[in-house]
Amino acid sequence: DVEQHWGAQVQIAVMTPERVESAGNFTPLPAWSTIKVPLAVAALRNDPSLSTVALSAIAVSDNEAAERLWESLGGAEAAAEAVEKALRESGDTTTRVNPQVTRPGFTAFGQTVWPLEAQVGFAQYLSSAPGVAEAEVRSAMEQIAPTQAYGIGQLPGSHFKGGWGPEPTGPYLVRQFGFVDGQALAIATIAADGTYEGGQWVLNDAVEKLGAYIDMNGTVE
């Protein structure tokens, strides 16, 4: 319905009691700023004093703060390995965090290919994972700036993070993942007009429609 109404490319993934279910007509590639969530987990485990930096990286998607987290882990391959370790604990055995800048002007880690299905698994894990670092990251995901609280951010009690950026051909990929009352979900789009603003409208509509199918007590109807 969302694809047809907006003429957009859309993908949605949700966690059911049995497995991850997904639907849509494209595969989003770069994680963009959504990767800041496992990055923050890894960095806070390594250095708990970075809590304010992690909050900035997640709540307002501050790239400079995220770079500080990355460098605190040693940067490049060392940082990528630390973030991958956090991902592996959620059962993600395939995602490889990008260690080097591959597109000038953009972060190395932001160009990581992180499928929505893997994001849903990480969100489900993070929703109840023990540990101080995990708790701080969950708290930060509740404090997303109002200008970024579209899509999943419309749902009361949501913990989420968005990411967005231009494809090599120009149109903006806009994506989010998170959880609400233990229900994990991830959504992504490239709007028909290729704009960031257009992507926000599409994600708003997708989440509104998902509300008819998702029981926010943790099950998909």
XYZ file of C-alpha atoms in Angstrom:
221
model
C 0.000 0.000 0.000
C 2.758 2.431 0.929
C 4.738 1.705 -2.218
C 1.714 2.188 -4.428
C 0.488 5.331 -2.694
C 3.817 7.147 -2.714
C 5.516 5.577 -5.718
C 8.437 4.932 -3.366
C 10.867 2.107 -2.798
C 10.108 0.620 0.619
C 11.334 -2.208 2.791
C 9.941 -3.226 6.190
C 11.147 -5.893 8.627
C 9.560 -6.976 11.913
C 10.349 -9.649 14.479
C 7.642 -12.260 14.985
C 7.701 -14.972 17.658
C 9.007 -17.420 15.045
C 11.318 -15.376 12.812
C 11.979 -12.066 11.086
C 9.387 -11.196 8.434
C 10.212 -8.674 5.728
C 8.505 -7.137 2.730
C 9.277 -4.505 0.129
C 10.647 -3.881 -3.315
C 14.292 -2.988 -2.648
C 17.294 -3.704 -0.438
C 18.718 -0.678 1.385
C 22.505 -0.785 1.599
C 24.402 1.792 3.711
C 23.503 1.786 7.397
C 24.196 5.513 7.642
C 23.678 6.714 11.209
C 21.776 3.637 12.384
C 25.177 1.988 12.920
C 25.833 4.516 15.696
C 23.770 2.318 18.024
C 26.102 -0.714 18.104
C 29.042 1.697 17.863
C 27.868 3.401 21.057
C 27.415 0.050 22.803
C 30.964 -0.987 21.920
C 32.468 2.381 22.882
C 30.697 2.581 26.245
C 31.779 -0.933 27.122
C 35.339 0.145 26.414
C 35.120 3.570 28.101
C 32.063 4.338 30.264
C 33.142 7.994 30.583
C 31.926 8.590 27.005
C 28.236 8.546 27.958
C 27.659 12.205 27.022
C 29.391 11.687 23.689
C 27.280 8.592 22.999
C 24.107 10.516 23.828
C 25.013 13.194 21.267
C 25.842 10.587 18.639
C 22.427 8.960 19.025
C 19.976 11.626 20.197
C 20.994 14.323 17.687
C 22.977 12.063 15.325
C 26.136 14.109 15.870
C 28.741 12.796 13.422
C 31.645 14.391 15.269
C 30.569 12.628 18.459
C 30.285 9.336 16.578
C 33.803 9.802 15.193
C 35.037 10.264 18.776
C 33.428 6.963 19.731
C 35.028 5.301 16.713
C 38.486 6.650 17.516
C 38.117 5.639 21.169
C 38.016 2.055 19.913
C 41.220 2.542 17.931
C 39.656 3.517 14.609
C 39.770 1.537 11.362
C 40.035 -2.264 11.741
C 40.216 -2.217 15.557
C 37.014 -0.182 15.851
C 35.240 -2.226 13.194
C 36.111 -5.422 15.071
C 34.756 -4.010 18.346
C 31.451 -2.998 16.750
C 31.179 -6.361 15.008
C 31.603 -8.059 18.376
C 28.520 -6.217 19.644
C 26.605 -7.306 16.545
C 27.651 -10.943 16.930
C 26.150 -11.049 20.419
C 22.740 -10.374 18.867
C 23.118 -13.355 16.542
C 24.231 -11.345 13.504
C 26.951 -13.533 12.010
C 27.312 -11.841 8.629
C 27.430 -8.033 8.913
C 30.929 -6.665 8.367
C 31.517 -3.157 9.695
C 33.267 -0.986 7.126
C 36.711 -0.064 8.563
C 37.852 2.535 6.033
C 36.350 5.572 4.310
C 34.976 4.408 0.966
C 33.057 7.563 0.040
C 34.905 10.822 0.681
C 32.956 13.114 2.976
C 31.188 10.272 4.759
C 32.201 8.158 7.751
C 33.722 4.728 7.294
C 31.238 3.049 9.634
C 28.206 4.764 8.097
C 28.790 2.951 4.795
C 28.469 -0.453 6.468
C 25.933 -2.653 4.705
C 23.497 -3.577 7.494
C 20.345 -5.385 6.271
C 17.034 -4.565 7.928
C 16.592 -8.197 8.952
C 19.885 -8.051 10.891
C 18.916 -4.695 12.407
C 15.681 -6.181 13.730
C 17.643 -8.952 15.412
C 19.970 -6.431 17.043
C 17.025 -4.292 18.184
C 15.334 -7.301 19.736
C 18.549 -8.221 21.552
C 19.179 -4.661 22.723
C 15.643 -4.254 24.058
C 16.433 -6.508 27.019
C 20.223 -6.930 26.994
C 21.865 -6.610 30.413
C 24.742 -4.223 31.009
C 25.328 -0.565 31.787
C 26.386 0.298 28.230
C 23.252 -1.260 26.775
C 21.047 0.569 29.283
C 22.640 3.909 28.426
C 22.157 3.312 24.722
C 18.507 2.382 25.258
C 18.070 5.625 27.212
C 19.651 7.641 24.394
C 17.297 5.998 21.884
C 14.391 7.427 23.890
C 15.758 10.960 23.569
C 15.847 11.445 19.798
C 15.634 15.093 18.727
C 12.083 16.141 17.727
C 13.226 16.978 14.177
C 14.271 13.330 13.756
C 11.250 11.781 15.506
C 9.294 10.856 12.394
C 8.461 7.273 11.411
C 9.079 4.978 14.386
C 9.410 8.094 16.517
C 5.641 8.584 16.217
C 5.015 5.509 18.359
C 4.688 6.189 22.104
C 7.513 4.650 24.087
C 9.682 4.026 21.044
C 13.432 3.471 21.252
C 14.915 4.016 17.819
C 17.613 5.516 15.623
C 17.425 6.840 12.099
C 19.979 7.142 9.355
C 19.884 8.956 6.043
C 22.150 9.945 3.214
C 22.430 10.208 -0.559
C 22.854 7.232 -2.811
C 25.775 7.540 -5.280
C 23.169 8.504 -7.890
C 21.691 11.258 -5.691
C 18.371 10.147 -4.127
C 18.254 9.928 -0.335
C 17.955 6.631 1.492
C 16.062 7.156 4.765
C 15.983 4.319 7.275
C 15.182 3.611 10.935
C 15.218 0.714 13.347
C 14.315 0.170 16.985
C 11.795 -1.357 19.327
C 8.555 -0.463 21.092
C 7.526 -2.443 24.173
C 9.859 -5.225 23.096
C 8.600 -5.309 19.493
C 11.522 -4.846 17.073
C 11.073 -3.311 13.646
C 13.052 -1.624 10.882
C 11.919 0.443 7.908
C 13.625 2.075 4.947
C 12.666 4.037 1.861
C 13.817 6.000 -1.126
C 11.005 8.434 -1.897
C 9.794 9.003 -5.437
C 11.188 12.551 -5.394
C 14.477 11.353 -3.900
C 14.435 13.841 -1.020
C 15.052 13.385 2.689
C 11.736 15.135 3.433
C 9.882 12.842 1.069
C 11.401 9.854 2.826
C 10.092 11.120 6.149
C 6.528 11.226 4.818
C 6.822 7.690 3.477
C 8.119 6.341 6.781
C 5.355 8.142 8.667
C 2.786 6.381 6.502
C 4.523 3.010 6.817
C 4.548 3.199 10.610
C 0.918 4.329 10.732
C -0.094 1.278 8.702
C 2.144 -1.045 10.727
C 0.266 0.046 13.833
C -2.752 -1.895 12.570
C -0.751 -5.136 12.543
C 1.717 -4.846 15.389
C 0.671 -5.472 18.966
C 3.066 -3.256 20.871
C 3.104 -5.778 23.689
C 5.565 -7.696 21.563
C 3.714 -9.732 18.944
C 2.797 -9.351 15.295
C -0.798 -10.202 14.494
